[in-house]
């Protein structure tokens, strides 16, 4: 199942990110423009403070929460450009020929895209990338507790034990049914997409969107 393949692969990235303290990429820009977004450009170009991930888009906001720019998750080139504007050049890129997807990594953030697709999955692997906060539009970020995720409105959808014998619980929010698909998690139900928080041993280790319960590579 693609959902668990990508999650388990990126959980490994998260462990490396948190334990090896990878060097930060070239300095982030001080502001975001709307070149990768349909949002109007603010006249004063305030400083970017956070990247906010929802079911359908990645958004840049300032310290007051005002939107500076955004890109839809169905437009991978726009998302890539937006992240580069805020975080600078990526630390690395890689391609998995077995499952047919590429991954671009920044400090605390990874973006996955299937071959030939414009759709992307964005994964937050830390609470911050440099000075830029990384959180879901529900307010969930890496390092929060299981109880805080539940308080933010997410519900536990599935779980698995990884190769280190740690319990990983998949909490979801903003769920949307996708007609014509079948859930691989809930037998007999229509598949869905959602924002997902991976809770490992009661602590959030990654936040991603869009997760789904129907893709099978």
PDB file of C-alpha atoms in Angstrom:
ATOM      1  CA  UNK A   1       0.000   0.000   0.000  1.00  0.00           C
ATOM      2  CA  UNK A   2       1.462   3.297  -1.108  1.00  0.00           C
ATOM      3  CA  UNK A   3       0.378   5.051   2.046  1.00  0.00           C
ATOM      4  CA  UNK A   4       2.514   2.856   4.297  1.00  0.00           C
ATOM      5  CA  UNK A   5       5.357   2.651   1.751  1.00  0.00           C
ATOM      6  CA  UNK A   6       5.763   6.426   1.675  1.00  0.00           C
ATOM      7  CA  UNK A   7       5.239   6.787   5.412  1.00  0.00           C
ATOM      8  CA  UNK A   8       7.759   4.141   6.408  1.00  0.00           C
ATOM      9  CA  UNK A   9      10.286   5.526   3.915  1.00  0.00           C
ATOM     10  CA  UNK A  10       9.847   9.057   5.207  1.00  0.00           C
ATOM     11  CA  UNK A  11       9.851   7.949   8.844  1.00  0.00           C
ATOM     12  CA  UNK A  12      13.413   6.876   8.151  1.00  0.00           C
ATOM     13  CA  UNK A  13      14.126  10.368   6.843  1.00  0.00           C
ATOM     14  CA  UNK A  14      12.613  11.840   9.995  1.00  0.00           C
ATOM     15  CA  UNK A  15      14.871   9.744  12.209  1.00  0.00           C
ATOM     16  CA  UNK A  16      17.917  10.850  10.242  1.00  0.00           C
ATOM     17  CA  UNK A  17      16.752  14.445  10.356  1.00  0.00           C
ATOM     18  CA  UNK A  18      16.199  14.453  14.101  1.00  0.00           C
ATOM     19  CA  UNK A  19      19.240  12.379  15.104  1.00  0.00           C
ATOM     20  CA  UNK A  20      21.881  13.470  12.603  1.00  0.00           C
ATOM     21  CA  UNK A  21      20.979  17.186  12.624  1.00  0.00           C
ATOM     22  CA  UNK A  22      21.524  17.564   8.886  1.00  0.00           C
ATOM     23  CA  UNK A  23      23.048  20.851   7.814  1.00  0.00           C
ATOM     24  CA  UNK A  24      20.583  23.538   6.832  1.00  0.00           C
ATOM     25  CA  UNK A  25      20.193  24.513   3.163  1.00  0.00           C
ATOM     26  CA  UNK A  26      21.074  27.877   1.740  1.00  0.00           C
ATOM     27  CA  UNK A  27      19.563  30.666   3.807  1.00  0.00           C
ATOM     28  CA  UNK A  28      15.803  31.066   3.502  1.00  0.00           C
ATOM     29  CA  UNK A  29      14.401  34.071   1.755  1.00  0.00           C
ATOM     30  CA  UNK A  30      12.885  36.766   3.911  1.00  0.00           C
ATOM     31  CA  UNK A  31       9.583  36.872   2.067  1.00  0.00           C
ATOM     32  CA  UNK A  32       7.366  34.812  -0.223  1.00  0.00           C
ATOM     33  CA  UNK A  33       5.993  36.072  -3.526  1.00  0.00           C
ATOM     34  CA  UNK A  34       2.982  34.870  -5.457  1.00  0.00           C
ATOM     35  CA  UNK A  35       4.879  33.566  -8.514  1.00  0.00           C
ATOM     36  CA  UNK A  36       3.998  30.014  -7.421  1.00  0.00           C
ATOM     37  CA  UNK A  37       0.527  30.974  -6.319  1.00  0.00           C
ATOM     38  CA  UNK A  38      -2.720  32.389  -7.555  1.00  0.00           C
ATOM     39  CA  UNK A  39      -2.933  34.498  -4.389  1.00  0.00           C
ATOM     40  CA  UNK A  40      -2.418  38.262  -4.881  1.00  0.00           C
ATOM     41  CA  UNK A  41       0.973  39.610  -3.874  1.00  0.00           C
ATOM     42  CA  UNK A  42       0.901  41.758  -0.738  1.00  0.00           C
ATOM     43  CA  UNK A  43       2.111  45.290  -1.312  1.00  0.00           C
ATOM     44  CA  UNK A  44       4.692  45.344   1.498  1.00  0.00           C
ATOM     45  CA  UNK A  45       6.034  41.751   1.124  1.00  0.00           C
ATOM     46  CA  UNK A  46       6.012  40.888   4.861  1.00  0.00           C
ATOM     47  CA  UNK A  47       8.406  38.282   6.188  1.00  0.00           C
ATOM     48  CA  UNK A  48       7.396  34.625   5.955  1.00  0.00           C
ATOM     49  CA  UNK A  49       6.924  32.969   9.350  1.00  0.00           C
ATOM     50  CA  UNK A  50       5.309  29.594   8.642  1.00  0.00           C
ATOM     51  CA  UNK A  51       4.426  26.992   6.048  1.00  0.00           C
ATOM     52  CA  UNK A  52       0.908  25.683   6.640  1.00  0.00           C
ATOM     53  CA  UNK A  53      -0.289  22.413   5.114  1.00  0.00           C
ATOM     54  CA  UNK A  54      -3.943  21.618   4.423  1.00  0.00           C
ATOM     55  CA  UNK A  55      -5.698  18.899   2.431  1.00  0.00           C
ATOM     56  CA  UNK A  56      -5.373  20.782  -0.845  1.00  0.00           C
ATOM     57  CA  UNK A  57      -2.586  23.356  -0.571  1.00  0.00           C
ATOM     58  CA  UNK A  58       0.635  24.565   0.992  1.00  0.00           C
ATOM     59  CA  UNK A  59       0.386  28.112   2.286  1.00  0.00           C
ATOM     60  CA  UNK A  60       2.946  30.692   3.419  1.00  0.00           C
ATOM     61  CA  UNK A  61       1.860  33.033   6.226  1.00  0.00           C
ATOM     62  CA  UNK A  62       3.462  35.842   8.167  1.00  0.00           C
ATOM     63  CA  UNK A  63       3.748  36.127  11.947  1.00  0.00           C
ATOM     64  CA  UNK A  64       0.155  37.399  12.155  1.00  0.00           C
ATOM     65  CA  UNK A  65      -1.200  34.512  10.083  1.00  0.00           C
ATOM     66  CA  UNK A  66      -1.793  36.598   6.972  1.00  0.00           C
ATOM     67  CA  UNK A  67      -1.418  34.676   3.727  1.00  0.00           C
ATOM     68  CA  UNK A  68       1.618  35.604   1.635  1.00  0.00           C
ATOM     69  CA  UNK A  69       1.323  32.911  -1.014  1.00  0.00           C
ATOM     70  CA  UNK A  70       0.075  29.404  -1.696  1.00  0.00           C
ATOM     71  CA  UNK A  71       0.287  26.519  -4.116  1.00  0.00           C
ATOM     72  CA  UNK A  72      -2.131  23.659  -4.730  1.00  0.00           C
ATOM     73  CA  UNK A  73      -0.889  20.164  -3.990  1.00  0.00           C
ATOM     74  CA  UNK A  74      -2.055  19.145  -7.473  1.00  0.00           C
ATOM     75  CA  UNK A  75       0.565  21.506  -8.966  1.00  0.00           C
ATOM     76  CA  UNK A  76       3.892  20.030  -7.939  1.00  0.00           C
ATOM     77  CA  UNK A  77       6.044  22.540  -9.803  1.00  0.00           C
ATOM     78  CA  UNK A  78       4.306  25.409  -8.008  1.00  0.00           C
ATOM     79  CA  UNK A  79       4.777  23.745  -4.622  1.00  0.00           C
ATOM     80  CA  UNK A  80       8.451  23.166  -5.357  1.00  0.00           C
ATOM     81  CA  UNK A  81       8.904  26.809  -6.378  1.00  0.00           C
ATOM     82  CA  UNK A  82       7.068  28.080  -3.297  1.00  0.00           C
ATOM     83  CA  UNK A  83       9.181  26.001  -0.907  1.00  0.00           C
ATOM     84  CA  UNK A  84      12.366  27.140  -2.624  1.00  0.00           C
ATOM     85  CA  UNK A  85      11.296  30.761  -2.188  1.00  0.00           C
ATOM     86  CA  UNK A  86      10.853  30.259   1.544  1.00  0.00           C
ATOM     87  CA  UNK A  87      13.492  27.657   2.469  1.00  0.00           C
ATOM     88  CA  UNK A  88      16.020  28.024  -0.320  1.00  0.00           C
ATOM     89  CA  UNK A  89      17.536  25.235  -2.404  1.00  0.00           C
ATOM     90  CA  UNK A  90      16.756  21.643  -1.360  1.00  0.00           C
ATOM     91  CA  UNK A  91      19.297  19.562   0.532  1.00  0.00           C
ATOM     92  CA  UNK A  92      18.874  16.553  -1.760  1.00  0.00           C
ATOM     93  CA  UNK A  93      16.732  14.824  -4.353  1.00  0.00           C
ATOM     94  CA  UNK A  94      16.311  11.095  -4.954  1.00  0.00           C
ATOM     95  CA  UNK A  95      14.272   8.706  -7.062  1.00  0.00           C
ATOM     96  CA  UNK A  96      12.842   5.311  -6.167  1.00  0.00           C
ATOM     97  CA  UNK A  97      12.591   3.351  -9.418  1.00  0.00           C
ATOM     98  CA  UNK A  98      10.866   0.414  -7.709  1.00  0.00           C
ATOM     99  CA  UNK A  99       7.826   2.421  -6.662  1.00  0.00           C
ATOM    100  CA  UNK A 100       8.149   5.163  -9.268  1.00  0.00           C
ATOM    101  CA  UNK A 101       8.375   8.325  -7.178  1.00  0.00           C
ATOM    102  CA  UNK A 102      10.890  11.055  -6.537  1.00  0.00           C
ATOM    103  CA  UNK A 103      11.604  12.822  -3.250  1.00  0.00           C
ATOM    104  CA  UNK A 104      12.963  16.334  -2.746  1.00  0.00           C
ATOM    105  CA  UNK A 105      14.206  17.150   0.760  1.00  0.00           C
ATOM    106  CA  UNK A 106      14.752  20.330   2.691  1.00  0.00           C
ATOM    107  CA  UNK A 107      15.604  20.628   6.373  1.00  0.00           C
ATOM    108  CA  UNK A 108      12.422  19.397   8.077  1.00  0.00           C
ATOM    109  CA  UNK A 109      10.380  19.005   4.882  1.00  0.00           C
ATOM    110  CA  UNK A 110      10.116  16.398   2.128  1.00  0.00           C
ATOM    111  CA  UNK A 111       8.065  16.450  -1.055  1.00  0.00           C
ATOM    112  CA  UNK A 112       7.176  13.245  -2.906  1.00  0.00           C
ATOM    113  CA  UNK A 113       5.839  12.973  -6.431  1.00  0.00           C
ATOM    114  CA  UNK A 114       4.880   9.963  -8.529  1.00  0.00           C
ATOM    115  CA  UNK A 115       6.460   9.629 -11.954  1.00  0.00           C
ATOM    116  CA  UNK A 116       4.457  11.508 -14.590  1.00  0.00           C
ATOM    117  CA  UNK A 117       2.162  13.148 -12.027  1.00  0.00           C
ATOM    118  CA  UNK A 118       1.731  16.789 -11.074  1.00  0.00           C
ATOM    119  CA  UNK A 119       0.309  15.797  -7.671  1.00  0.00           C
ATOM    120  CA  UNK A 120       2.636  15.908  -4.670  1.00  0.00           C
ATOM    121  CA  UNK A 121       2.640  14.765  -1.063  1.00  0.00           C
ATOM    122  CA  UNK A 122       4.234  17.184   1.376  1.00  0.00           C
ATOM    123  CA  UNK A 123       5.727  15.794   4.598  1.00  0.00           C
ATOM    124  CA  UNK A 124       6.730  17.912   7.583  1.00  0.00           C
ATOM    125  CA  UNK A 125       9.444  16.085   9.530  1.00  0.00           C
ATOM    126  CA  UNK A 126      10.189  18.774  12.127  1.00  0.00           C
ATOM    127  CA  UNK A 127       8.357  21.618  13.850  1.00  0.00           C
ATOM    128  CA  UNK A 128      10.602  24.207  12.175  1.00  0.00           C
ATOM    129  CA  UNK A 129      12.900  24.553   9.192  1.00  0.00           C
ATOM    130  CA  UNK A 130      15.330  27.187  10.346  1.00  0.00           C
ATOM    131  CA  UNK A 131      13.152  30.091  11.491  1.00  0.00           C
ATOM    132  CA  UNK A 132      10.111  28.891   9.528  1.00  0.00           C
ATOM    133  CA  UNK A 133       7.415  27.041  11.494  1.00  0.00           C
ATOM    134  CA  UNK A 134       5.902  23.926   9.895  1.00  0.00           C
ATOM    135  CA  UNK A 135       2.344  22.981  10.864  1.00  0.00           C
ATOM    136  CA  UNK A 136      -0.940  21.705   9.497  1.00  0.00           C
ATOM    137  CA  UNK A 137      -3.904  24.014   9.063  1.00  0.00           C
ATOM    138  CA  UNK A 138      -5.373  22.222  12.116  1.00  0.00           C
ATOM    139  CA  UNK A 139      -2.405  23.452  14.149  1.00  0.00           C
ATOM    140  CA  UNK A 140      -0.617  20.100  14.422  1.00  0.00           C
ATOM    141  CA  UNK A 141       3.179  20.003  14.267  1.00  0.00           C
ATOM    142  CA  UNK A 142       5.978  17.521  14.912  1.00  0.00           C
ATOM    143  CA  UNK A 143       6.730  17.107  18.611  1.00  0.00           C
ATOM    144  CA  UNK A 144       3.135  17.492  19.811  1.00  0.00           C
ATOM    145  CA  UNK A 145       1.671  14.776  22.002  1.00  0.00           C
ATOM    146  CA  UNK A 146      -1.005  12.268  21.070  1.00  0.00           C
ATOM    147  CA  UNK A 147      -3.422  14.078  23.384  1.00  0.00           C
ATOM    148  CA  UNK A 148      -2.758  17.393  21.624  1.00  0.00           C
ATOM    149  CA  UNK A 149      -3.439  15.826  18.226  1.00  0.00           C
ATOM    150  CA  UNK A 150      -6.781  14.498  19.466  1.00  0.00           C
ATOM    151  CA  UNK A 151      -7.614  17.904  20.950  1.00  0.00           C
ATOM    152  CA  UNK A 152      -6.926  19.451  17.523  1.00  0.00           C
ATOM    153  CA  UNK A 153      -9.708  17.294  16.083  1.00  0.00           C
ATOM    154  CA  UNK A 154      -7.828  14.400  14.464  1.00  0.00           C
ATOM    155  CA  UNK A 155      -9.009  10.809  14.819  1.00  0.00           C
ATOM    156  CA  UNK A 156      -6.943   7.614  14.913  1.00  0.00           C
ATOM    157  CA  UNK A 157      -7.393   5.744  11.624  1.00  0.00           C
ATOM    158  CA  UNK A 158      -4.824   2.928  11.580  1.00  0.00           C
ATOM    159  CA  UNK A 159      -1.654   1.735  13.265  1.00  0.00           C
ATOM    160  CA  UNK A 160       1.407  -0.373  12.601  1.00  0.00           C
ATOM    161  CA  UNK A 161       4.579  -1.459  14.372  1.00  0.00           C
ATOM    162  CA  UNK A 162       7.819  -0.469  12.662  1.00  0.00           C
ATOM    163  CA  UNK A 163      11.094  -2.387  12.450  1.00  0.00           C
ATOM    164  CA  UNK A 164      12.204  -0.850  15.759  1.00  0.00           C
ATOM    165  CA  UNK A 165       9.092  -2.249  17.453  1.00  0.00           C
ATOM    166  CA  UNK A 166       7.606   1.211  17.918  1.00  0.00           C
ATOM    167  CA  UNK A 167       3.857   1.768  17.708  1.00  0.00           C
ATOM    168  CA  UNK A 168       2.936   4.190  14.927  1.00  0.00           C
ATOM    169  CA  UNK A 169      -0.614   5.530  14.957  1.00  0.00           C
ATOM    170  CA  UNK A 170      -2.011   7.360  11.945  1.00  0.00           C
ATOM    171  CA  UNK A 171      -4.287  10.245  12.934  1.00  0.00           C
ATOM    172  CA  UNK A 172      -6.324  11.909  10.193  1.00  0.00           C
ATOM    173  CA  UNK A 173      -8.321  15.100   9.708  1.00  0.00           C
ATOM    174  CA  UNK A 174     -10.035  16.953   6.837  1.00  0.00           C
ATOM    175  CA  UNK A 175     -11.078  13.575   5.381  1.00  0.00           C
ATOM    176  CA  UNK A 176     -12.679  13.650   1.926  1.00  0.00           C
ATOM    177  CA  UNK A 177     -14.148  10.638   0.111  1.00  0.00           C
ATOM    178  CA  UNK A 178     -12.858   9.869  -3.383  1.00  0.00           C
ATOM    179  CA  UNK A 179     -15.590   8.244  -5.489  1.00  0.00           C
ATOM    180  CA  UNK A 180     -14.465   5.261  -7.538  1.00  0.00           C
ATOM    181  CA  UNK A 181     -11.867   4.135  -4.990  1.00  0.00           C
ATOM    182  CA  UNK A 182     -11.978   1.466  -2.294  1.00  0.00           C
ATOM    183  CA  UNK A 183     -10.374   1.877   1.112  1.00  0.00           C
ATOM    184  CA  UNK A 184      -7.597  -0.576   1.872  1.00  0.00           C
ATOM    185  CA  UNK A 185      -7.926   0.243   5.564  1.00  0.00           C
ATOM    186  CA  UNK A 186     -11.706   0.046   6.018  1.00  0.00           C
ATOM    187  CA  UNK A 187     -13.127  -2.936   4.163  1.00  0.00           C
ATOM    188  CA  UNK A 188     -16.085  -2.173   1.914  1.00  0.00           C
ATOM    189  CA  UNK A 189     -15.821   1.606   2.277  1.00  0.00           C
ATOM    190  CA  UNK A 190     -15.001   4.248  -0.306  1.00  0.00           C
ATOM    191  CA  UNK A 191     -11.407   5.422  -0.199  1.00  0.00           C
ATOM    192  CA  UNK A 192     -10.516   8.879   1.058  1.00  0.00           C
ATOM    193  CA  UNK A 193      -7.796  11.502   1.261  1.00  0.00           C
ATOM    194  CA  UNK A 194      -6.857  13.432   4.391  1.00  0.00           C
ATOM    195  CA  UNK A 195      -4.229  15.303   6.350  1.00  0.00           C
ATOM    196  CA  UNK A 196      -2.297  12.757   8.375  1.00  0.00           C
ATOM    197  CA  UNK A 197      -0.199  12.969  11.523  1.00  0.00           C
ATOM    198  CA  UNK A 198       2.034  10.002  12.331  1.00  0.00           C
ATOM    199  CA  UNK A 199       2.227   9.535  16.100  1.00  0.00           C
ATOM    200  CA  UNK A 200       5.144   7.342  17.166  1.00  0.00           C
ATOM    201  CA  UNK A 201       5.160   6.234  20.806  1.00  0.00           C
ATOM    202  CA  UNK A 202       2.660   9.030  21.611  1.00  0.00           C
ATOM    203  CA  UNK A 203       4.599  11.861  19.928  1.00  0.00           C
ATOM    204  CA  UNK A 204       4.017  13.333  16.442  1.00  0.00           C
ATOM    205  CA  UNK A 205       6.938  12.433  14.160  1.00  0.00           C
ATOM    206  CA  UNK A 206       5.542  13.649  10.847  1.00  0.00           C
ATOM    207  CA  UNK A 207       2.626  15.514   9.303  1.00  0.00           C
ATOM    208  CA  UNK A 208       1.691  14.891   5.675  1.00  0.00           C
ATOM    209  CA  UNK A 209      -0.883  15.776   3.041  1.00  0.00           C
ATOM    210  CA  UNK A 210      -2.590  14.395   1.171  1.00  0.00           C
ATOM    211  CA  UNK A 211      -2.518  10.980   2.763  1.00  0.00           C
ATOM    212  CA  UNK A 212      -4.890   8.353   1.377  1.00  0.00           C
ATOM    213  CA  UNK A 213      -6.140   4.873   2.169  1.00  0.00           C
ATOM    214  CA  UNK A 214      -6.658   3.511  -1.319  1.00  0.00           C
ATOM    215  CA  UNK A 215      -3.411   3.723  -3.338  1.00  0.00           C
ATOM    216  CA  UNK A 216      -1.517   0.494  -3.748  1.00  0.00           C
ATOM    217  CA  UNK A 217       1.861   0.423  -5.466  1.00  0.00           C
TER     218      UNK A 217
END
